[in-house]
Short mmCIF file of C-alpha atoms and ligand atoms in Angstrom, two decimals:
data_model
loop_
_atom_site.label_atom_id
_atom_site.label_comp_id
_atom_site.label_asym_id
_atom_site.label_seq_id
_atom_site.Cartn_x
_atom_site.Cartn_y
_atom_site.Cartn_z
CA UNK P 1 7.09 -1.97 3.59
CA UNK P 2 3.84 -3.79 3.17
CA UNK P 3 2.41 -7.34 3.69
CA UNK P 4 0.38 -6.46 0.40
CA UNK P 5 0.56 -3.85 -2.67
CA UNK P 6 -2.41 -4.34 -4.93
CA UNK P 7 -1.90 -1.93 -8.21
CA UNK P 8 -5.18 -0.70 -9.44
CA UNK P 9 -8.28 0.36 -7.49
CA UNK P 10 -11.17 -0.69 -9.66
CA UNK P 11 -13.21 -3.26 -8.94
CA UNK P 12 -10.76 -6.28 -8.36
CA UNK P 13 -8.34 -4.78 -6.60
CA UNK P 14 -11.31 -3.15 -3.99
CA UNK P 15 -12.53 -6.65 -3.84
CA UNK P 16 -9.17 -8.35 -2.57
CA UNK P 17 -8.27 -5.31 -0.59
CA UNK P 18 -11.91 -6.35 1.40
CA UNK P 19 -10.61 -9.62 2.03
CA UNK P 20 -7.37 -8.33 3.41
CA UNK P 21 -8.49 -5.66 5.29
CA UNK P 22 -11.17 -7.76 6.99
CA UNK P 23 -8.24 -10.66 7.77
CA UNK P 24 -5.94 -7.78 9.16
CA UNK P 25 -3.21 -7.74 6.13
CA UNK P 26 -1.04 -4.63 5.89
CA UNK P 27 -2.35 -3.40 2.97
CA UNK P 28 -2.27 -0.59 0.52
CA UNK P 29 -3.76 -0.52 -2.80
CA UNK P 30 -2.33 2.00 -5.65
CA UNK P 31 -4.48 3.29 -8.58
CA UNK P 32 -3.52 5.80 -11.30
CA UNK P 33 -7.08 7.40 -11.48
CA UNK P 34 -8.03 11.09 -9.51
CA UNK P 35 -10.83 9.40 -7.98
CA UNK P 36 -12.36 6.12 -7.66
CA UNK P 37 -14.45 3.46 -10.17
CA UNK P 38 -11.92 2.33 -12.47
CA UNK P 39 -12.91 2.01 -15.62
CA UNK P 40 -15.98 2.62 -15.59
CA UNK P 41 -14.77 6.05 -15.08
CA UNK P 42 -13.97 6.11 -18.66
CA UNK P 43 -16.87 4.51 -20.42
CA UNK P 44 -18.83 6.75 -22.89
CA UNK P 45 -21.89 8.04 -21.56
CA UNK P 46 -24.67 6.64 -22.26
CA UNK P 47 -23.45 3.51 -21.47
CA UNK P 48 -25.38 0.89 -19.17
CA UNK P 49 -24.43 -2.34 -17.37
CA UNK P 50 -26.10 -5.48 -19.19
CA UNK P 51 -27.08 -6.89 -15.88
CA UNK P 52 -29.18 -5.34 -13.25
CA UNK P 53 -27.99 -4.15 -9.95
CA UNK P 54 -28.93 -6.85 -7.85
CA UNK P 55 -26.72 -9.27 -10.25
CA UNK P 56 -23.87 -6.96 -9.90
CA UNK P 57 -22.51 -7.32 -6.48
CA UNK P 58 -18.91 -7.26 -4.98
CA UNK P 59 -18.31 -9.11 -1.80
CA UNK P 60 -19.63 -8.12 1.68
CA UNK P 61 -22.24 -5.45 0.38
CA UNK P 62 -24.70 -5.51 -2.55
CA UNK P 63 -25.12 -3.21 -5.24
CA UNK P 64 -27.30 -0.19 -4.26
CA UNK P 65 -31.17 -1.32 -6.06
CA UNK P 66 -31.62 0.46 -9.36
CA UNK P 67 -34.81 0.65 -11.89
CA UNK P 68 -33.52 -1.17 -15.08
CA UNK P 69 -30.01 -1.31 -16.14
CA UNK P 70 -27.33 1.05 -14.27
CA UNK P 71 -25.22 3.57 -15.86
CA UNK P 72 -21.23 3.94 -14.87
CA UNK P 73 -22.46 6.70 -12.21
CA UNK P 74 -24.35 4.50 -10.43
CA UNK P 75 -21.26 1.70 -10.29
CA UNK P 76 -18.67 4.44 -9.31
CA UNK P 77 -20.96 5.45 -6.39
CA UNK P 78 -21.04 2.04 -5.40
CA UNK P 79 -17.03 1.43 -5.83
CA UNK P 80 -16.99 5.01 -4.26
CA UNK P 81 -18.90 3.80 -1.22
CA UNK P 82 -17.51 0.19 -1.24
CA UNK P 83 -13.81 2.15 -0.51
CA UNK P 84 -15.25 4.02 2.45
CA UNK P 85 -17.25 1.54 3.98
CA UNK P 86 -14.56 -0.83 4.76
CA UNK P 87 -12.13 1.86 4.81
CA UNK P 88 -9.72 0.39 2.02
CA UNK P 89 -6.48 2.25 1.67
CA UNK P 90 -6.15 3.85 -1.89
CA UNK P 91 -3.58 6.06 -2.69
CA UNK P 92 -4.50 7.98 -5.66
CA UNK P 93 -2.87 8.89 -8.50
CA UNK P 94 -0.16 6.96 -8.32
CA UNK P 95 0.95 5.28 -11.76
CA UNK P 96 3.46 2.00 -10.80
CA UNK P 97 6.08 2.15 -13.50
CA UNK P 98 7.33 -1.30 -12.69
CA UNK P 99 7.85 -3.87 -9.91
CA UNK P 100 11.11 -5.51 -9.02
CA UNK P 101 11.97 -9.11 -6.92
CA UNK P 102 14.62 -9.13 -5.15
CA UNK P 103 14.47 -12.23 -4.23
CA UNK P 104 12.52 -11.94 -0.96
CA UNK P 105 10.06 -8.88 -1.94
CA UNK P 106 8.67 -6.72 -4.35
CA UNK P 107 10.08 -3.14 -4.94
CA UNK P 108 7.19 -1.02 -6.57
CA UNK P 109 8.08 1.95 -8.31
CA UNK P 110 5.73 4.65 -9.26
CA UNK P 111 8.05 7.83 -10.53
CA UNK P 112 10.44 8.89 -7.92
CA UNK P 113 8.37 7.06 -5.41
CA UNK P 114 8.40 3.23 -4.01
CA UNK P 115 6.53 0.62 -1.56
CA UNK P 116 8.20 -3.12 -1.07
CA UNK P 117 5.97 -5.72 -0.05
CA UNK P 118 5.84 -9.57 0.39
CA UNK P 119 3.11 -9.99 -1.83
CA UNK P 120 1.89 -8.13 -5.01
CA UNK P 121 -1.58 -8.61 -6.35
CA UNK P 122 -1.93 -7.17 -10.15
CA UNK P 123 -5.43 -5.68 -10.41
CA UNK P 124 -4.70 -3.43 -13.75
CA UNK P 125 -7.84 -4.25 -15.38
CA UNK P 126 -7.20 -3.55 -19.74
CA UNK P 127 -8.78 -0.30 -20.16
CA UNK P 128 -5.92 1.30 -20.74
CA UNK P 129 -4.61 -1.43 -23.17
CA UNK P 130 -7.55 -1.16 -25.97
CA UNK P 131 -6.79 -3.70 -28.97
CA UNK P 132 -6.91 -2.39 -32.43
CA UNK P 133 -6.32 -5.56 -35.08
CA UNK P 134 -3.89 -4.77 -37.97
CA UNK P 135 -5.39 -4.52 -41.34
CA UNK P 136 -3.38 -3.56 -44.51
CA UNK P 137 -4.06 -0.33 -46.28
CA UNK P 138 -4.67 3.30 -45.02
CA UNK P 139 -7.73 5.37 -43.74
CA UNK P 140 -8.10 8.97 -44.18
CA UNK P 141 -10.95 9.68 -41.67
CA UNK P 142 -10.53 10.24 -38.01
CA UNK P 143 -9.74 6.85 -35.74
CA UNK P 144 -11.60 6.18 -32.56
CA UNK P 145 -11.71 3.28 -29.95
CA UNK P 146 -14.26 2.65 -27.60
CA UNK P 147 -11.96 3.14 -24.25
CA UNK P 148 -12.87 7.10 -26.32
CA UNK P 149 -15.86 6.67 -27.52
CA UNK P 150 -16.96 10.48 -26.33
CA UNK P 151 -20.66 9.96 -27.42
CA UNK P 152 -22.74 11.01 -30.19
CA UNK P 153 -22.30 14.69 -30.14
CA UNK P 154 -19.02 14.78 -32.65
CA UNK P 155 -20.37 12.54 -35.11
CA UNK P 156 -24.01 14.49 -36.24
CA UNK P 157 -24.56 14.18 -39.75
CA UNK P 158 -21.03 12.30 -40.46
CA UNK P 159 -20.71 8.93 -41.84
CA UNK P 160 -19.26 6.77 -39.42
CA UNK P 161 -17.63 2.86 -39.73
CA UNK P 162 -18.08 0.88 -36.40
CA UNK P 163 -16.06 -2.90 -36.12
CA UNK P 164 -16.53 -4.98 -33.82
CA UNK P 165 -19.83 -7.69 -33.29
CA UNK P 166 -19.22 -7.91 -29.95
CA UNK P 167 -21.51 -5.72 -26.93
CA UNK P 168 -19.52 -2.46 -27.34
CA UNK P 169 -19.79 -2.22 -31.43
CA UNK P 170 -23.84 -3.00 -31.43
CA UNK P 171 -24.34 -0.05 -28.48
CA UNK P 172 -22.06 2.12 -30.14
CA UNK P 173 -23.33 1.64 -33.68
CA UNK P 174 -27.15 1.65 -32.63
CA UNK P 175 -26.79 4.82 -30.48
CA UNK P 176 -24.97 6.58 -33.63
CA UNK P 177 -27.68 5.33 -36.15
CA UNK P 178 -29.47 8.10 -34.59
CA UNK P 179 -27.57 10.99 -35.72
CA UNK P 180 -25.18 9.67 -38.73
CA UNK P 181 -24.88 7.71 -41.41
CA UNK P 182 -23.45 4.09 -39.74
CA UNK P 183 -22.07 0.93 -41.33
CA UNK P 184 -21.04 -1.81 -39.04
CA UNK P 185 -18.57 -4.32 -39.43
CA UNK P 186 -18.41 -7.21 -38.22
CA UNK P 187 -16.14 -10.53 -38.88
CA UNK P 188 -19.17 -13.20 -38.85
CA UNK P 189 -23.25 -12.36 -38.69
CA UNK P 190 -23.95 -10.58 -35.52
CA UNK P 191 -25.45 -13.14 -32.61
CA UNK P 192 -27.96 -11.67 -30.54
CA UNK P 193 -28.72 -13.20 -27.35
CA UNK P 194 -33.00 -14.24 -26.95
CA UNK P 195 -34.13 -10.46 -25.79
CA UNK P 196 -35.14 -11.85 -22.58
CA UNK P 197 -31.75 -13.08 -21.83
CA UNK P 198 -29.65 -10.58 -19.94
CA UNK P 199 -26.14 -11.06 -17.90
CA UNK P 200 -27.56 -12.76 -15.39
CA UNK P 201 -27.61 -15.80 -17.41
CA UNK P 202 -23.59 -15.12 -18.63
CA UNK P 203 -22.73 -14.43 -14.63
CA UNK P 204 -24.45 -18.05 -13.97
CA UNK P 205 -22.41 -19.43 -16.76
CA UNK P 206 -19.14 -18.09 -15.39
CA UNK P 207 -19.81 -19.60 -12.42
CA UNK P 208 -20.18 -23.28 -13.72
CA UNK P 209 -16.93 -22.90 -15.30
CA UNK P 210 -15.28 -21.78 -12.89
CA UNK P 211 -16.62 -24.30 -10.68
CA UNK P 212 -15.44 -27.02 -13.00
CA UNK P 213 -12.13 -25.48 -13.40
CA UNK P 214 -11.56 -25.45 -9.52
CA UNK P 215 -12.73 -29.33 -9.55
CA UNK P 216 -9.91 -30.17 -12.11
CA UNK P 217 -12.34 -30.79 -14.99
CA UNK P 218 -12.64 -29.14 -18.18
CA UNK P 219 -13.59 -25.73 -19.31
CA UNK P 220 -17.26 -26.70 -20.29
CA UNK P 221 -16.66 -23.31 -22.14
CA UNK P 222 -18.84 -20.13 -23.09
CA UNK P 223 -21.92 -21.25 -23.82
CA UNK P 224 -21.83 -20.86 -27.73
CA UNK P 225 -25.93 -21.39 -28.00
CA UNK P 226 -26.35 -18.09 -26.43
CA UNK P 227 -25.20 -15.53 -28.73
CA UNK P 228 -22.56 -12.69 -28.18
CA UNK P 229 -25.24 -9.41 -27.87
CA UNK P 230 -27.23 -8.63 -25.46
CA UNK P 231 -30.50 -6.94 -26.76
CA UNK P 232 -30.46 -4.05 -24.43
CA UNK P 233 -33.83 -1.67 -25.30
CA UNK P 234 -32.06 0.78 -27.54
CA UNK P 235 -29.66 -1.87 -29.23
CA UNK P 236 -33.22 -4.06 -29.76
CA UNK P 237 -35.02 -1.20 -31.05
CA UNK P 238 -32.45 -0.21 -33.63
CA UNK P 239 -32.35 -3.68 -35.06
CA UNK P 240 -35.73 -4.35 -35.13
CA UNK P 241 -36.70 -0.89 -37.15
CA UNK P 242 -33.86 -2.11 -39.17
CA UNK P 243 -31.19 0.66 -38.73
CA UNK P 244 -29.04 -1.56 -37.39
CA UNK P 245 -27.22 -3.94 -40.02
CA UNK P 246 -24.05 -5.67 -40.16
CA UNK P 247 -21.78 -6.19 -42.54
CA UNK P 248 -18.90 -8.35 -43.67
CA UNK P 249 -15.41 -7.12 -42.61
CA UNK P 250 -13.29 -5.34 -45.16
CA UNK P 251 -9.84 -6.78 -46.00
CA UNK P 252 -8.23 -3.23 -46.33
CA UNK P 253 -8.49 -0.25 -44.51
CA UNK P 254 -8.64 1.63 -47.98
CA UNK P 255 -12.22 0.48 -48.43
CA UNK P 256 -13.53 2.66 -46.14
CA UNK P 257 -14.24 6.13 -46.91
CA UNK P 258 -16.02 6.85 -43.89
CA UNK P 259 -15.61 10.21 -42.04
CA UNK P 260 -14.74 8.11 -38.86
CA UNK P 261 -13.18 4.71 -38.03
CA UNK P 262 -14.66 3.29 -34.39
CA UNK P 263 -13.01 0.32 -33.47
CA UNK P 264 -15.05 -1.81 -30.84
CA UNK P 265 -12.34 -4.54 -30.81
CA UNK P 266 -11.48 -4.72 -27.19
CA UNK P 267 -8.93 -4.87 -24.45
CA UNK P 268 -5.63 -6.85 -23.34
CA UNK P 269 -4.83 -6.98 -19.87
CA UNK P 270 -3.33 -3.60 -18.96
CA UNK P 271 0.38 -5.49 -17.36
CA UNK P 272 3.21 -3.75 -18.87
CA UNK P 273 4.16 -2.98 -14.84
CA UNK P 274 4.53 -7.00 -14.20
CA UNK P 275 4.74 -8.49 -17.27
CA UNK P 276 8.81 -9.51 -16.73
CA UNK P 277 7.27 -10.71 -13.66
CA UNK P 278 5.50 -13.43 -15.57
CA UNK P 279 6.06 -16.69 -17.66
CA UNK P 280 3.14 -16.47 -19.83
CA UNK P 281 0.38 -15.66 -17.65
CA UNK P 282 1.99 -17.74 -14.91
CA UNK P 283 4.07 -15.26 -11.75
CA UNK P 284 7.77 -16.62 -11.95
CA UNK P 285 8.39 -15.63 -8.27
CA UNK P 286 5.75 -16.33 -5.06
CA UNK P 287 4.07 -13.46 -3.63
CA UNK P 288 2.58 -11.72 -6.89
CA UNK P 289 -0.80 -12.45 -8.34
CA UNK P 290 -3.03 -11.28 -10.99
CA UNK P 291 -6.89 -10.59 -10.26
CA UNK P 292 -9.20 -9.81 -12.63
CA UNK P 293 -8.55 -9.70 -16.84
CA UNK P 294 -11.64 -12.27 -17.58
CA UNK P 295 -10.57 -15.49 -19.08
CA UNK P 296 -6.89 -14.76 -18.44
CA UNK P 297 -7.50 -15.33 -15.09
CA UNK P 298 -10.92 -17.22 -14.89
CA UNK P 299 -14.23 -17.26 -16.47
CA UNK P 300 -16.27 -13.83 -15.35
CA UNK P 301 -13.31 -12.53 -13.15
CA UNK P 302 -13.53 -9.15 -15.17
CA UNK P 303 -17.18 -8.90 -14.12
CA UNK P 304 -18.80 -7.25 -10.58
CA UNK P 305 -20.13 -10.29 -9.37
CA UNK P 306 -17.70 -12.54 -10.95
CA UNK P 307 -14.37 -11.28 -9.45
CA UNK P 308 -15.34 -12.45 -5.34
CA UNK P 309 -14.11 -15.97 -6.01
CA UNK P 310 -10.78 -14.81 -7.65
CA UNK P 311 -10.36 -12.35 -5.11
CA UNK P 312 -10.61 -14.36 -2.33
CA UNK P 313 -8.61 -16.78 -3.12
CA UNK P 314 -5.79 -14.62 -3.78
CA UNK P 315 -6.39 -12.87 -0.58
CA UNK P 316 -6.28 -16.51 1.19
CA UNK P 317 -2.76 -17.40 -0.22
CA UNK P 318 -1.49 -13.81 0.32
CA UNK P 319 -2.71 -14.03 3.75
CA UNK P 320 -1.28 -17.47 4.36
CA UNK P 321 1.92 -16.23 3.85
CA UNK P 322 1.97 -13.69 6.94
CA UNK P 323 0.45 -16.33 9.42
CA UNK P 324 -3.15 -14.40 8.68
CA UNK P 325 -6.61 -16.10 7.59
CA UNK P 326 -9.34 -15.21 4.95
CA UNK P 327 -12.54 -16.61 6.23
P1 FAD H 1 -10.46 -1.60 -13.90
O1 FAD H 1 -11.85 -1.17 -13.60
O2 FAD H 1 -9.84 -1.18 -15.19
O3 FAD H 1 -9.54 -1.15 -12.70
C1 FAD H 1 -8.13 -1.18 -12.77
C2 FAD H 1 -7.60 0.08 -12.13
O4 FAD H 1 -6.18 0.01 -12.16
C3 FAD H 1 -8.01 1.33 -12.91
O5 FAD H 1 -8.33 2.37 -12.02
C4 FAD H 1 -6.73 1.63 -13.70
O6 FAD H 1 -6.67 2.97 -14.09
C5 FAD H 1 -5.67 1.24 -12.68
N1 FAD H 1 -4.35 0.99 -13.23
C6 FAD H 1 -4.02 0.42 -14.43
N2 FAD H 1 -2.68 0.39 -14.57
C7 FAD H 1 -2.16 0.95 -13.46
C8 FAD H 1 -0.83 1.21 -13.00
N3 FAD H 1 0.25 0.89 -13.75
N4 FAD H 1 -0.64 1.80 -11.80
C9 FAD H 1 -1.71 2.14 -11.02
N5 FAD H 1 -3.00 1.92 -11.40
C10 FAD H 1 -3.20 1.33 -12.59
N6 FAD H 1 -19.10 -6.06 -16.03
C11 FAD H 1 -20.22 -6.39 -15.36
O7 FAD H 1 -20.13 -7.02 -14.31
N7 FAD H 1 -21.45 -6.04 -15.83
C12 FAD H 1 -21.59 -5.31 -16.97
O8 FAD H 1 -22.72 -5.01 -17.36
C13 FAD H 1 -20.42 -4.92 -17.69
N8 FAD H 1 -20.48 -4.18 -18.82
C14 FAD H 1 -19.35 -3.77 -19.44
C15 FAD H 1 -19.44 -2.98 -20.56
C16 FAD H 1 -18.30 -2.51 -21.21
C17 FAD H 1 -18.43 -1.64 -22.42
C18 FAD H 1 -17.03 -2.85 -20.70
C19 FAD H 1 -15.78 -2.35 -21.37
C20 FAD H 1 -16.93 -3.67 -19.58
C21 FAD H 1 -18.08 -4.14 -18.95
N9 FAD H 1 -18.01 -4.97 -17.83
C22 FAD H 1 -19.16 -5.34 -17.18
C23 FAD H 1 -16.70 -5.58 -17.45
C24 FAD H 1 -16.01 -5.16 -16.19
O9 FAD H 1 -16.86 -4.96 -15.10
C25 FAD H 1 -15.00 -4.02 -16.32
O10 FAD H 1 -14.11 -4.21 -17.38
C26 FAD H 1 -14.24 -3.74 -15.01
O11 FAD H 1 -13.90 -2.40 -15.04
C27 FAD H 1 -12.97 -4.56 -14.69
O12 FAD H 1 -12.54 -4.23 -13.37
P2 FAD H 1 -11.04 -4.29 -12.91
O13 FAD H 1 -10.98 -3.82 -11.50
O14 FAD H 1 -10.46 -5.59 -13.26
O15 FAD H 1 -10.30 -3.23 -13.87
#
């Protein structure tokens, strides 16, 4: 019996399990993975942040420095370090199955195991919920996504369809331009940020909204000026030699007679434990919460920096209900 169960021990859930630690909740968090960072335990390798380190900070402790833009490592060091340093309590693997209400608390099942606690915070993340659109029609080749995306290694010399205009199809398709034959799909003209524009300028962004959301006003929205890609060096240097073009969706799967099918079409939020649990995206009962899942829960509360806000606050009404304070 717990005042708090947070489920998942990436980033969100370590940054609301800081809150409650520091405010003296009984708290455990559990997370499916062998060791910690998340999800960015499972991004393909030569993948970077878009931001640099000093814009990538969870509460209470920056981001170790970094030259340029980190790779996962450096993140899961930091989430490795973040665990230790205020000695969060992560109990790893376990996978929660589902989580009951009884009426007065939550009964969280993870195989032939269970916790009950007062309050439940939902910090899944959607990695392991990738989103694959439907499209009539059949393809013969070999179907990827990028939640396993293993690289460039298996696709040298092969000719290789990548979807998705978004940040993960123009670093996937650039990187493979280098050792196969790539045509990339996308469902309007890609829309590359200015090159000097980096995440920094999405995390400040995020921020406004949010801001305006907490005052009651409007979503003054994404800012639609800025374009969808950010030109990181190797993305920037495969469009500009030209090797990296897009082109217009197909309408069948049967068009494409690619050797491989990469689908960079995203994630939904990974809640099959709590979704019962939930009228829409709204908890039915008091006591659970969701943290994290970007604009399901708030603007940039899937991102490092972003999530401290969203954290916090759940933290503050979780520790409002055991006569306990968030400062
Ligand atoms: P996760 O990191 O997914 O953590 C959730 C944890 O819960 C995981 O360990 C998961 O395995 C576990 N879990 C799930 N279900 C269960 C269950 N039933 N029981 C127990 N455990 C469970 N953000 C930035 O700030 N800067 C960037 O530059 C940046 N680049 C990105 C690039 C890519 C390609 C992607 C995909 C994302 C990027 N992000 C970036 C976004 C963001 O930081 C990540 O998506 C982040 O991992 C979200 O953190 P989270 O804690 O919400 O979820």
């Amino acid at each position: 019996m717990h005042e708090a169960v947070i489920i998942g021990g990436g980033q969100a859930g370590l940054a609301t399990a800081y809150y409650l630690v520091r405010a003296g909740v009984d708290t455990v968090v559990l997370d499916d993975q062998d060791s910690p960072g998340g999800a960015w335990r499972h991004v393909w390798p030569s993948m970077t942040l878009f931001s640099t380190a000093e814009f990538s900070n969870l509460p209470g402790w920056p981001m170790p420095t970094f030259e340029g833009f980190p790779p996962a490592a450096h993140v899961i060091d930091y989430l490795a370090a973040y665990e230790q340093r205020y000695r969060i309590p992560v109990k790893r693997p376990v996978t929660v199955d589902r989580v009951e209400y009884d009426g007065a608390q939550y009964l969280i099942h993870a195989g032939d195991r269970s916790w009950s606690a007062v309050n439940v915070i939902a910090a899944t993340g959607n990695h392991s919920a990738p989103f694959v659109p439907a499209y009539p029609g059949t393809f013969r080749g070999t179907q990827w996504h990028s939640a396993n995306y293993p690289g460039p290694a298996p696709f040298q010399g092969a000719t290789v369809a990548v979807v998705g205009g978004a940040n993960s199809g123009a670093q996937i398709a650039a990187e493979l331009t280098r050792v196969a034959e790539v045509t990339w799909y996308t469902r309007r003209p890609p829309r590359w940020m200015p090159d000097d524009v980096d995440g920094r300028v999405l995390f400040r962004r995020n921020r406004l909204r949010a801001l305006a959301l907490g005052r009651g006003e409007p979503d003054p929205g994404a800012d639609s000026e800025l374009g969808d890609i950010v030109a990181l060096p190797e993305v920037r240097a495969a469009r500009d030699s030209g090797r990296l073009q897009a082109r217009a969706m197909f309408s069948s799967l049967g068009e494409i007679t690619a050797d491989h099918l990469i689908w960079c079409t995203g994630f939904r939020p990974a809640l099959k434990p709590v979704r019962h649990l939930l009228d829409g995206r709204e908890p039915k009962h008091p006591g659970l919460h969701l943290v994290g899942y970007g604009d399901w829960v708030g603007p940039g509360s899937a991102t490092i920096t972003g999530v401290g806000p969203y954290a916090k606050q759940a933290a503050r009404d979780v520790a409002g209900t055991v006569g306990k304070t968030v400062k």
